[in-house]
Amino acid sequence: MHHVPVLIAGGGPVGMTLARALALHGVRCLLVERNPSTTRHPKMDITNGRSMELFRRLGLADKLRAVAVPEANNFDVSWITSLAREKGGRELHRFRYASVVEKRAEILARNDGTQPREPAMRVSQVMIEPVLRDAIVGHPLIDARWGVALEDFEQDAEGVTVTLRAMEGGSTEQVRCEFLAGCDGGSSRVRAKLDIALEGRAAVAQRYMIHFRSDARDLLQAFGVAWHYQTGKGTLIAQDDKDAWTLQTRPPPGVDPASIDPNALLDAWAGRSFEREILVANPWVTHLLLAERYGAGRVFLAGDSAHQYIPTGGYGMNTGIGDAVDLGWKLAATLKGYAGPGLLASYEKERRPVGLRNRLASERHAGVRIKIAELYESERDSDALGRAIAALGNAENESWGIEFGYRYDGVDGDPVIYQPTTAPGARLPSTFLRDGSALYDHLGPWFTLLRFGDADPSPLIDSAPVPLETVIVDDAYLASIYEARLVLVRPDTHIAWRGNACDDGDAVWSRVLG
């Protein structure tokens, strides 16, 4: 029977990120995906700054940006009456957001720990998945197979026996692994086999998606380049600011979604007809769900198998990327003998509260969208409507506390404002050193000990049971941001421990590594 340390069920962004994270830490894995290739559906359209920090750690940020929207283009969200200006369509209010180029300049100018290491990225999942696939196919530590499904599994005290089935031909094989990761989406077979229930609300709302190509930028960018053009009935997403677009809208009341003519729906939403090629059109439903547990025994859940959100805020895939990186380093540390049994148990303790927090945030953002839709129905004065939209705000694209401020110590901060801190469990604040290099780029692949001033790091260095790099930061201004003279950073760039001195390195490592 073939043996592999980790088997990953599901080859979407979360599964592929987990494979890359395991390989970074020297662990072999087998990834299987039932579909024959990467997705043809657009799905998400924003990779937030925190995910880009993690992708940078995995050596993927530049490759992903190469297929994204041009870095000089904005992230604006515009509320309109109609795109057809010649028929009276107008822009009601525009929430303006910096381009990647502008955000990079802001990050350099505000070296106070409040900024991300990487700006967010506008890109469709259709474009992300091939880049991630190229990063794992052919890697000496990764066996990646498309067109192969997880059929069944049984676990025991020593490992997991998985039955795989080829989608073409139906042949089966058994694989033995020490750990199984279910990254197999909302209808997860792994979750069902574990009999883990979902809590929350299923089928919250019906939606209709039309993904299409068109060069009609005179209409589709009627008020200039924007990431989203929105009305009370739907959102037009500019996938590449060139010719790829997605309309997400609500089916007309009382209409069977299966009977919808996508061409008629597009014309009605835009305000007039225009040339296009429809690539994908289908109804779908939104969910607000969270798995009651993130695994059992040697089997774990990550991504949509553990949580499903309304797209508002873009928390679906981005939360899953955090799951993958957290689970990846903990599996690797366990398999290499660096960690005790408590480390893998901490995966659910850390990530499930984040999953819940993001589910609640997604619901709040959707509530704002509902209020705006109601205003479209009741407010006849377009100037007043624009002012009302501005007053309601756009927290779904401004919740920096949700994106960067999530912590693993049980403290819930402001969802909108990110407050840098080195409290254990928090994300390491990002800054630039005197030589212009980023502190994040000095972090090792495993643990990193930041030393400020003359603090003695030897108790932690001498007792380290895991690869450890030390970075000396000789800058009094930066030292005030990091709040302690010794800061121990985990592989996922969250704080493991901090203090002005360490009397017992063994005790620190014992707690940090479970």
Short mmCIF file of C-alpha atoms in Angstrom, two decimals:
data_model
loop_
_atom_site.label_atom_id
_atom_site.label_comp_id
_atom_site.label_asym_id
_atom_site.label_seq_id
_atom_site.Cartn_x
_atom_site.Cartn_y
_atom_site.Cartn_z
CA MET A 1 0.00 0.00 0.00
CA HIS A 2 1.31 3.44 -0.97
CA HIS A 3 2.23 5.56 2.07
CA VAL A 4 2.43 9.33 2.36
CA PRO A 5 2.66 11.50 5.50
CA VAL A 6 -0.27 13.79 4.56
CA LEU A 7 -3.10 13.26 2.09
CA ILE A 8 -5.02 16.36 0.99
CA ALA A 9 -8.53 15.88 -0.40
CA GLY A 10 -9.38 18.85 -2.59
CA GLY A 11 -7.27 20.79 -5.08
CA GLY A 12 -8.76 24.26 -4.79
CA PRO A 13 -6.75 27.23 -3.49
CA VAL A 14 -6.85 25.98 0.11
CA GLY A 15 -5.70 22.45 -0.68
CA MET A 16 -2.93 23.67 -2.98
CA THR A 17 -1.77 26.24 -0.41
CA LEU A 18 -1.61 23.52 2.23
CA ALA A 19 0.48 21.35 -0.11
CA ARG A 20 2.87 24.25 -0.71
CA ALA A 21 3.10 24.99 3.03
CA LEU A 22 3.92 21.36 3.82
CA ALA A 23 6.59 21.27 1.12
CA LEU A 24 8.15 24.49 2.46
CA HIS A 25 8.68 22.64 5.73
CA GLY A 26 10.03 19.50 4.09
CA VAL A 27 6.97 17.25 4.33
CA ARG A 28 5.70 15.03 1.51
CA CYS A 29 2.02 15.00 0.62
CA LEU A 30 -0.45 13.60 -1.90
CA LEU A 31 -3.15 15.97 -3.18
CA VAL A 32 -6.20 14.63 -5.01
CA GLU A 33 -8.89 16.64 -6.76
CA ARG A 34 -12.00 15.07 -8.31
CA ASN A 35 -12.30 17.64 -11.10
CA PRO A 36 -10.12 17.15 -14.18
CA SER A 37 -8.56 20.61 -13.96
CA THR A 38 -8.69 23.93 -12.13
CA THR A 39 -11.98 25.82 -11.82
CA ARG A 40 -13.72 27.49 -14.75
CA HIS A 41 -15.98 29.48 -12.43
CA PRO A 42 -14.84 32.96 -11.29
CA LYS A 43 -15.88 32.54 -7.62
CA MET A 44 -13.85 35.03 -5.51
CA ASP A 45 -12.26 38.19 -6.92
CA ILE A 46 -10.10 39.58 -4.09
CA THR A 47 -7.07 38.17 -2.34
CA ASN A 48 -6.70 40.32 0.75
CA GLY A 49 -3.46 41.72 2.15
CA ARG A 50 -3.12 39.07 4.85
CA SER A 51 -3.40 36.26 2.32
CA MET A 52 -0.82 38.02 0.15
CA GLU A 53 1.55 38.15 3.15
CA LEU A 54 1.15 34.40 3.54
CA PHE A 55 1.58 33.81 -0.19
CA ARG A 56 4.76 35.88 -0.03
CA ARG A 57 6.05 33.52 2.67
CA LEU A 58 5.35 30.64 0.27
CA GLY A 59 7.21 32.34 -2.59
CA LEU A 60 4.07 32.92 -4.64
CA ALA A 61 3.16 36.61 -4.33
CA ASP A 62 4.94 37.84 -7.48
CA LYS A 63 3.65 34.94 -9.59
CA LEU A 64 0.09 35.64 -8.49
CA ARG A 65 0.38 39.35 -9.15
CA ALA A 66 1.55 38.60 -12.69
CA VAL A 67 -1.95 37.30 -13.56
CA ALA A 68 -3.88 39.89 -11.54
CA VAL A 69 -5.42 43.21 -12.54
CA PRO A 70 -2.72 45.79 -13.45
CA GLU A 71 -1.20 47.18 -10.26
CA ALA A 72 -1.98 50.78 -11.23
CA ASN A 73 -5.73 50.11 -11.30
CA ASN A 74 -7.94 51.11 -8.38
CA PHE A 75 -10.12 49.03 -6.04
CA ASP A 76 -13.05 51.48 -6.23
CA VAL A 77 -16.62 50.46 -5.44
CA SER A 78 -19.23 52.53 -7.28
CA TRP A 79 -22.97 52.63 -6.61
CA ILE A 80 -24.97 53.60 -9.71
CA THR A 81 -28.52 53.87 -11.00
CA SER A 82 -27.57 52.33 -14.35
CA LEU A 83 -24.55 52.01 -16.61
CA ALA A 84 -26.50 53.50 -19.54
CA ARG A 85 -25.54 57.17 -19.18
CA GLU A 86 -27.33 58.06 -22.41
CA LYS A 87 -30.56 56.93 -20.75
CA GLY A 88 -30.00 58.89 -17.57
CA GLY A 89 -27.79 56.45 -15.68
CA ARG A 90 -25.61 58.14 -13.08
CA GLU A 91 -23.07 57.40 -10.40
CA LEU A 92 -24.53 57.92 -6.91
CA HIS A 93 -21.46 57.43 -4.76
CA ARG A 94 -17.94 56.03 -5.21
CA PHE A 95 -15.90 54.54 -2.39
CA ARG A 96 -12.31 55.16 -3.49
CA TYR A 97 -9.49 52.74 -2.68
CA ALA A 98 -5.82 52.91 -3.56
CA SER A 99 -4.25 50.84 -6.30
CA VAL A 100 -1.46 48.42 -5.46
CA VAL A 101 1.08 51.04 -6.59
CA GLU A 102 -0.47 53.71 -4.36
CA LYS A 103 -0.82 51.31 -1.42
CA ARG A 104 2.84 50.31 -1.63
CA ALA A 105 3.81 53.98 -1.36
CA GLU A 106 1.55 54.37 1.69
CA ILE A 107 3.06 51.27 3.31
CA LEU A 108 6.57 52.71 2.94
CA ALA A 109 5.51 56.16 4.16
CA ARG A 110 3.72 54.87 7.29
CA ASN A 111 6.34 52.66 8.92
CA ASP A 112 4.45 52.40 12.20
CA GLY A 113 3.28 48.78 12.20
CA THR A 114 -0.25 49.59 11.07
CA GLN A 115 0.33 48.60 7.44
CA PRO A 116 0.43 45.18 5.75
CA ARG A 117 3.59 43.79 4.19
CA GLU A 118 1.63 43.25 0.97
CA PRO A 119 -1.30 45.14 -0.55
CA ALA A 120 -4.43 43.24 -1.52
CA MET A 121 -4.77 41.86 -5.05
CA ARG A 122 -7.68 41.97 -7.47
CA VAL A 123 -7.74 38.64 -9.25
CA SER A 124 -10.27 35.95 -10.12
CA GLN A 125 -9.94 32.45 -8.72
CA VAL A 126 -9.95 31.30 -12.35
CA MET A 127 -6.53 32.97 -12.62
CA ILE A 128 -5.21 32.04 -9.16
CA GLU A 129 -5.68 28.29 -9.39
CA PRO A 130 -3.42 27.67 -12.43
CA VAL A 131 -0.60 29.60 -10.71
CA LEU A 132 -0.98 27.53 -7.56
CA ARG A 133 -1.14 24.36 -9.64
CA ASP A 134 2.11 25.24 -11.43
CA ALA A 135 3.71 25.80 -8.02
CA ILE A 136 2.96 22.26 -6.82
CA VAL A 137 2.94 20.07 -9.94
CA GLY A 138 6.38 18.57 -10.33
CA HIS A 139 7.52 19.58 -6.86
CA PRO A 140 9.63 16.71 -5.48
CA LEU A 141 7.64 16.60 -2.23
CA ILE A 142 4.16 16.90 -3.77
CA ASP A 143 2.21 14.26 -5.69
CA ALA A 144 -0.72 16.20 -7.18
CA ARG A 145 -3.44 14.32 -9.08
CA TRP A 146 -6.50 15.77 -10.79
CA GLY A 147 -9.43 13.56 -11.76
CA VAL A 148 -9.04 11.52 -8.58
CA ALA A 149 -11.63 11.55 -5.79
CA LEU A 150 -11.52 10.54 -2.15
CA GLU A 151 -14.04 7.72 -1.94
CA ASP A 152 -13.76 6.67 1.70
CA PHE A 153 -11.39 6.52 4.65
CA GLU A 154 -10.92 4.78 7.99
CA GLN A 155 -8.65 6.00 10.74
CA ASP A 156 -7.01 4.23 13.65
CA ALA A 157 -4.47 5.11 16.32
CA GLU A 158 -1.54 4.97 13.89
CA GLY A 159 -2.93 6.60 10.76
CA VAL A 160 -5.62 6.81 8.09
CA THR A 161 -6.38 4.41 5.25
CA VAL A 162 -7.91 6.27 2.31
CA THR A 163 -9.69 4.80 -0.70
CA LEU A 164 -9.23 6.82 -3.89
CA ARG A 165 -11.19 6.49 -7.11
CA ALA A 166 -10.19 7.62 -10.60
CA MET A 167 -13.04 9.66 -12.09
CA GLU A 168 -12.24 8.25 -15.53
CA GLY A 169 -12.48 4.48 -15.53
CA GLY A 170 -13.46 4.12 -11.87
CA SER A 171 -10.38 2.22 -10.71
CA THR A 172 -9.64 2.44 -6.99
CA GLU A 173 -6.54 2.31 -4.82
CA GLN A 174 -5.82 2.54 -1.12
CA VAL A 175 -3.32 4.95 0.38
CA ARG A 176 -2.05 4.99 3.93
CA CYS A 177 -1.30 8.38 5.50
CA GLU A 178 -0.56 9.67 8.96
CA PHE A 179 -2.91 12.66 8.57
CA LEU A 180 -5.79 13.53 6.23
CA ALA A 181 -6.83 17.10 5.40
CA GLY A 182 -10.33 17.67 4.03
CA CYS A 183 -10.11 20.72 1.76
CA ASP A 184 -12.92 19.38 -0.39
CA GLY A 185 -15.38 22.26 -0.33
CA GLY A 186 -18.85 22.98 0.96
CA SER A 187 -20.19 19.50 0.18
CA SER A 188 -17.15 17.93 1.85
CA ARG A 189 -17.09 14.14 1.80
CA VAL A 190 -14.48 14.22 4.56
CA ARG A 191 -16.75 16.26 6.83
CA ALA A 192 -19.71 13.98 6.09
CA LYS A 193 -17.66 10.87 6.88
CA LEU A 194 -16.64 12.40 10.23
CA ASP A 195 -20.34 13.18 10.87
CA ILE A 196 -19.52 16.79 11.72
CA ALA A 197 -22.57 19.04 11.56
CA LEU A 198 -22.72 22.61 10.26
CA GLU A 199 -24.24 25.33 12.41
CA GLY A 200 -25.67 28.58 11.13
CA ARG A 201 -28.00 29.28 8.21
CA ALA A 202 -28.08 27.36 4.96
CA ALA A 203 -29.60 28.74 1.74
CA VAL A 204 -29.65 32.30 3.05
CA ALA A 205 -30.39 33.79 -0.36
CA GLN A 206 -30.74 32.84 -4.02
CA ARG A 207 -28.28 34.39 -6.47
CA TYR A 208 -27.67 34.27 -10.19
CA MET A 209 -24.19 34.53 -11.70
CA ILE A 210 -23.29 35.47 -15.28
CA HIS A 211 -19.62 35.30 -16.25
CA PHE A 212 -18.97 36.83 -19.67
CA ARG A 213 -16.45 38.42 -22.00
CA SER A 214 -17.05 41.80 -23.60
CA ASP A 215 -15.02 44.69 -25.04
CA ALA A 216 -17.89 47.13 -24.39
CA ARG A 217 -15.88 49.18 -21.90
CA ASP A 218 -17.75 52.32 -23.00
CA LEU A 219 -20.70 50.82 -21.10
CA LEU A 220 -19.05 48.51 -18.57
CA GLN A 221 -16.70 51.27 -17.40
CA ALA A 222 -19.21 54.03 -17.98
CA PHE A 223 -17.99 56.05 -14.99
CA GLY A 224 -14.35 55.03 -15.23
CA VAL A 225 -12.41 52.04 -13.96
CA ALA A 226 -13.96 50.45 -10.87
CA TRP A 227 -13.59 47.07 -9.22
CA HIS A 228 -17.35 46.82 -8.51
CA TYR A 229 -20.30 48.63 -10.05
CA GLN A 230 -23.32 48.08 -7.80
CA THR A 231 -27.05 48.70 -7.79
CA GLY A 232 -29.76 47.56 -5.42
CA LYS A 233 -30.17 44.43 -7.55
CA GLY A 234 -26.64 43.25 -8.15
CA THR A 235 -22.92 43.77 -8.61
CA LEU A 236 -20.85 43.90 -11.78
CA ILE A 237 -17.33 42.68 -10.99
CA ALA A 238 -14.48 43.75 -13.27
CA GLN A 239 -12.36 40.60 -13.28
CA ASP A 240 -9.47 42.06 -15.27
CA ASP A 241 -10.55 45.64 -16.18
CA LYS A 242 -10.32 44.57 -19.83
CA ASP A 243 -12.80 42.01 -21.15
CA ALA A 244 -13.71 39.57 -18.33
CA TRP A 245 -16.73 40.45 -16.16
CA THR A 246 -19.12 38.80 -13.73
CA LEU A 247 -22.61 39.92 -12.81
CA GLN A 248 -23.88 38.68 -9.46
CA THR A 249 -27.57 39.47 -9.09
CA ARG A 250 -30.82 38.31 -7.53
CA PRO A 251 -33.28 36.37 -9.69
CA PRO A 252 -36.47 38.34 -10.32
CA PRO A 253 -39.15 37.58 -7.67
CA GLY A 254 -41.29 34.58 -8.50
CA VAL A 255 -39.10 33.50 -11.43
CA ASP A 256 -37.70 29.97 -11.59
CA PRO A 257 -33.90 30.50 -11.81
CA ALA A 258 -33.66 27.61 -14.29
CA SER A 259 -35.84 29.56 -16.73
CA ILE A 260 -33.81 32.80 -16.63
CA ASP A 261 -32.45 34.14 -19.92
CA PRO A 262 -28.98 35.44 -18.94
CA ASN A 263 -28.82 37.75 -21.96
CA ALA A 264 -32.08 39.46 -21.02
CA LEU A 265 -30.92 39.73 -17.40
CA LEU A 266 -27.64 41.34 -18.45
CA ASP A 267 -29.36 43.89 -20.68
CA ALA A 268 -31.87 44.81 -17.99
CA TRP A 269 -29.18 45.29 -15.35
CA ALA A 270 -26.82 47.31 -17.56
CA GLY A 271 -29.61 49.50 -18.97
CA ARG A 272 -29.14 48.58 -22.64
CA SER A 273 -27.94 45.77 -24.87
CA PHE A 274 -24.26 45.29 -25.72
CA GLU A 275 -21.98 42.75 -27.40
CA ARG A 276 -20.68 39.90 -25.20
CA GLU A 277 -19.96 36.19 -24.99
CA ILE A 278 -21.50 34.42 -22.01
CA LEU A 279 -19.09 31.87 -20.55
CA VAL A 280 -20.97 30.59 -17.50
CA ALA A 281 -24.47 31.37 -16.19
CA ASN A 282 -26.13 29.60 -13.29
CA PRO A 283 -28.14 30.06 -10.10
CA TRP A 284 -26.53 29.43 -6.72
CA VAL A 285 -27.35 29.97 -3.05
CA THR A 286 -25.42 31.68 -0.28
CA HIS A 287 -24.77 30.11 3.12
CA LEU A 288 -23.64 31.24 6.58
CA LEU A 289 -22.30 28.02 8.04
CA LEU A 290 -19.54 26.87 10.37
CA ALA A 291 -18.48 23.32 11.16
CA GLU A 292 -19.09 22.37 14.79
CA ARG A 293 -15.60 20.89 14.84
CA TYR A 294 -12.55 21.33 12.60
CA GLY A 295 -11.67 17.65 12.61
CA ALA A 296 -11.48 14.44 14.59
CA GLY A 297 -8.46 12.36 15.45
CA ARG A 298 -6.01 12.41 12.55
CA VAL A 299 -8.42 14.11 10.13
CA PHE A 300 -8.82 17.89 9.77
CA LEU A 301 -11.05 20.31 7.85
CA ALA A 302 -9.93 23.53 6.15
CA GLY A 303 -11.51 26.09 3.85
CA ASP A 304 -15.11 25.72 2.66
CA SER A 305 -15.40 22.28 4.25
CA ALA A 306 -15.18 24.11 7.59
CA HIS A 307 -16.93 27.41 6.83
CA GLN A 308 -19.17 28.93 4.14
CA TYR A 309 -19.96 32.63 3.87
CA ILE A 310 -21.87 35.16 1.84
CA PRO A 311 -19.24 36.68 -0.50
CA THR A 312 -19.54 40.17 1.04
CA GLY A 313 -16.13 40.97 2.51
CA GLY A 314 -14.33 38.30 0.51
CA TYR A 315 -13.74 36.10 3.56
CA GLY A 316 -14.29 32.67 2.02
CA MET A 317 -11.02 31.78 0.29
CA ASN A 318 -9.03 34.25 2.38
CA THR A 319 -10.08 32.56 5.62
CA GLY A 320 -9.20 29.23 4.03
CA ILE A 321 -5.68 30.39 3.19
CA GLY A 322 -5.17 31.17 6.88
CA ASP A 323 -6.48 27.70 7.74
CA ALA A 324 -4.02 26.07 5.34
CA VAL A 325 -0.95 27.90 6.60
CA ASP A 326 -1.84 27.29 10.28
CA LEU A 327 -2.52 23.60 9.70
CA GLY A 328 0.49 23.19 7.43
CA TRP A 329 3.20 24.22 9.87
CA LYS A 330 1.56 22.33 12.73
CA LEU A 331 1.35 19.10 10.75
CA ALA A 332 4.98 19.53 9.69
CA ALA A 333 6.18 20.22 13.23
CA THR A 334 4.32 17.16 14.49
CA LEU A 335 5.60 14.86 11.74
CA LYS A 336 9.19 16.00 12.28
CA GLY A 337 8.98 15.33 16.00
CA TYR A 338 9.30 18.97 17.06
CA ALA A 339 5.86 19.20 18.67
CA GLY A 340 3.79 17.55 21.36
CA PRO A 341 0.18 16.38 20.97
CA GLY A 342 -1.22 19.74 22.02
CA LEU A 343 -0.01 21.54 18.88
CA LEU A 344 -2.42 19.92 16.43
CA ALA A 345 -5.20 20.27 19.00
CA SER A 346 -4.59 24.03 18.86
CA TYR A 347 -5.59 24.16 15.17
CA GLU A 348 -9.31 24.08 15.97
CA LYS A 349 -8.88 26.25 19.07
CA GLU A 350 -7.22 28.96 16.97
CA ARG A 351 -8.97 28.78 13.63
CA ARG A 352 -12.58 28.06 14.53
CA PRO A 353 -13.06 31.37 16.42
CA VAL A 354 -11.67 33.13 13.34
CA GLY A 355 -14.16 31.20 11.21
CA LEU A 356 -17.01 32.32 13.45
CA ARG A 357 -15.85 35.93 13.57
CA ASN A 358 -15.63 36.08 9.79
CA ARG A 359 -19.03 34.44 9.36
CA LEU A 360 -20.60 37.13 11.58
CA ALA A 361 -18.75 39.87 9.69
CA SER A 362 -19.96 38.51 6.36
CA GLU A 363 -23.52 38.57 7.68
CA ARG A 364 -23.14 42.18 8.89
CA HIS A 365 -21.85 43.29 5.51
CA ALA A 366 -24.72 41.53 3.75
CA GLY A 367 -27.11 43.40 6.06
CA VAL A 368 -25.73 46.71 4.79
CA ARG A 369 -26.28 45.56 1.21
CA ILE A 370 -29.90 44.72 2.09
CA LYS A 371 -30.43 48.19 3.59
CA ILE A 372 -29.05 49.80 0.45
CA ALA A 373 -31.30 47.66 -1.74
CA GLU A 374 -34.27 48.86 0.32
CA LEU A 375 -33.17 52.46 -0.21
CA TYR A 376 -33.12 51.91 -3.97
CA GLU A 377 -36.76 50.87 -3.73
CA SER A 378 -37.92 53.70 -1.45
CA GLU A 379 -35.72 56.73 -2.16
CA ARG A 380 -36.63 58.53 -5.39
CA ASP A 381 -34.17 61.41 -5.02
CA SER A 382 -30.84 60.17 -6.41
CA ASP A 383 -28.78 62.77 -4.53
CA ALA A 384 -30.36 61.71 -1.26
CA LEU A 385 -29.80 58.05 -2.17
CA GLY A 386 -26.11 58.73 -2.79
CA ARG A 387 -25.76 60.48 0.57
CA ALA A 388 -27.51 57.61 2.34
CA ILE A 389 -25.17 55.06 0.74
CA ALA A 390 -22.15 57.12 1.78
CA ALA A 391 -23.47 57.30 5.34
CA LEU A 392 -23.96 53.52 5.54
CA GLY A 393 -20.34 53.11 4.48
CA ASN A 394 -18.47 50.21 2.95
CA ALA A 395 -17.08 48.26 5.89
CA GLU A 396 -16.96 45.10 3.81
CA ASN A 397 -13.90 46.54 2.07
CA GLU A 398 -12.50 48.42 5.07
CA SER A 399 -12.48 45.85 7.89
CA TRP A 400 -8.74 45.86 8.49
CA GLY A 401 -9.28 44.51 11.99
CA ILE A 402 -10.95 41.43 10.54
CA GLU A 403 -8.21 40.90 7.97
CA PHE A 404 -5.11 41.65 10.06
CA GLY A 405 -6.25 41.89 13.67
CA TYR A 406 -7.51 38.36 14.34
CA ARG A 407 -5.80 36.86 17.37
CA TYR A 408 -5.43 33.41 18.86
CA ASP A 409 -5.64 34.49 22.51
CA GLY A 410 -9.42 34.95 22.61
CA VAL A 411 -9.30 38.75 22.36
CA ASP A 412 -11.66 40.22 19.77
CA GLY A 413 -10.57 43.67 18.62
CA ASP A 414 -12.29 46.30 16.52
CA PRO A 415 -13.37 44.68 13.23
CA VAL A 416 -12.58 47.82 11.21
CA ILE A 417 -9.45 49.24 12.86
CA TYR A 418 -6.24 47.22 12.98
CA GLN A 419 -4.22 47.96 16.11
CA PRO A 420 -0.67 46.56 15.92
CA THR A 421 0.39 44.47 18.91
CA THR A 422 2.80 41.67 19.78
CA ALA A 423 0.46 40.06 22.28
CA PRO A 424 0.93 36.27 21.94
CA GLY A 425 -1.47 35.01 19.31
CA ALA A 426 -1.54 38.25 17.32
CA ARG A 427 -0.10 38.73 13.85
CA LEU A 428 3.40 40.19 13.84
CA PRO A 429 3.23 43.90 12.85
CA SER A 430 5.07 44.60 9.60
CA THR A 431 7.75 47.30 9.44
CA PHE A 432 10.86 48.22 7.44
CA LEU A 433 14.36 48.30 8.91
CA ARG A 434 16.89 51.11 8.58
CA ASP A 435 18.40 49.55 5.45
CA GLY A 436 15.00 49.64 3.74
CA SER A 437 14.39 45.90 3.91
CA ALA A 438 11.16 44.49 5.32
CA LEU A 439 11.32 42.79 8.71
CA TYR A 440 8.98 40.12 7.33
CA ASP A 441 11.59 39.22 4.71
CA HIS A 442 14.13 38.40 7.45
CA LEU A 443 11.88 35.81 9.09
CA GLY A 444 12.99 32.18 8.82
CA PRO A 445 10.77 29.38 7.48
CA TRP A 446 10.30 27.98 11.01
CA PHE A 447 10.55 30.09 14.15
CA THR A 448 12.25 33.48 14.37
CA LEU A 449 13.43 35.26 17.52
CA LEU A 450 13.45 39.05 17.26
CA ARG A 451 15.94 40.69 19.61
CA PHE A 452 15.71 44.36 20.51
CA GLY A 453 18.41 46.06 22.58
CA ASP A 454 20.69 43.99 24.80
CA ALA A 455 18.22 41.28 25.83
CA ASP A 456 19.82 37.84 26.29
CA PRO A 457 18.32 35.35 23.79
CA SER A 458 20.44 32.37 24.85
CA PRO A 459 17.83 30.56 27.02
CA LEU A 460 15.50 30.32 24.01
CA ILE A 461 18.25 29.56 21.50
CA ASP A 462 19.96 26.88 23.60
CA SER A 463 16.73 24.99 24.32
CA ALA A 464 15.08 25.32 20.89
CA PRO A 465 13.74 21.93 19.70
CA VAL A 466 12.81 23.39 16.31
CA PRO A 467 14.81 25.34 13.69
CA LEU A 468 15.22 28.91 14.97
CA GLU A 469 16.67 32.03 13.40
CA THR A 470 17.53 35.19 15.30
CA VAL A 471 17.07 38.71 13.92
CA ILE A 472 18.69 41.63 15.76
CA VAL A 473 16.73 44.86 15.36
CA ASP A 474 18.88 47.85 16.32
CA ASP A 475 16.28 50.61 16.12
CA ALA A 476 14.75 52.25 19.19
CA TYR A 477 11.75 53.49 17.20
CA LEU A 478 10.86 50.01 15.97
CA ALA A 479 11.48 48.56 19.43
CA SER A 480 8.62 50.68 20.77
CA ILE A 481 6.26 49.16 18.19
CA TYR A 482 7.14 45.57 19.16
CA GLU A 483 6.54 46.16 22.89
CA ALA A 484 9.15 43.69 24.23
CA ARG A 485 12.88 43.08 23.88
CA LEU A 486 12.41 39.45 22.84
CA VAL A 487 9.61 38.43 20.44
CA LEU A 488 9.27 34.82 19.28
CA VAL A 489 7.49 34.51 15.91
CA ARG A 490 5.81 31.35 14.58
CA PRO A 491 6.08 30.09 10.97
CA ASP A 492 2.68 31.68 10.21
CA THR A 493 3.97 35.08 11.47
CA HIS A 494 1.82 35.03 14.60
CA ILE A 495 3.44 35.77 17.95
CA ALA A 496 4.34 32.69 19.98
CA TRP A 497 5.83 34.45 23.05
CA ARG A 498 7.27 37.79 24.11
CA GLY A 499 9.15 39.16 27.09
CA ASN A 500 12.00 41.39 28.15
CA ALA A 501 13.90 38.37 29.42
CA CYS A 502 13.56 34.59 29.41
CA ASP A 503 14.42 32.61 32.55
CA ASP A 504 13.25 29.20 31.36
CA GLY A 505 13.51 28.47 27.64
CA ASP A 506 12.30 24.89 28.04
CA ALA A 507 9.05 26.09 29.60
CA VAL A 508 8.46 28.56 26.76
CA TRP A 509 9.04 25.95 24.06
CA SER A 510 6.93 23.39 25.87
CA ARG A 511 3.98 25.76 25.84
CA VAL A 512 4.57 27.03 22.29
CA LEU A 513 4.87 23.55 20.76
CA GLY A 514 2.13 21.83 22.72
#
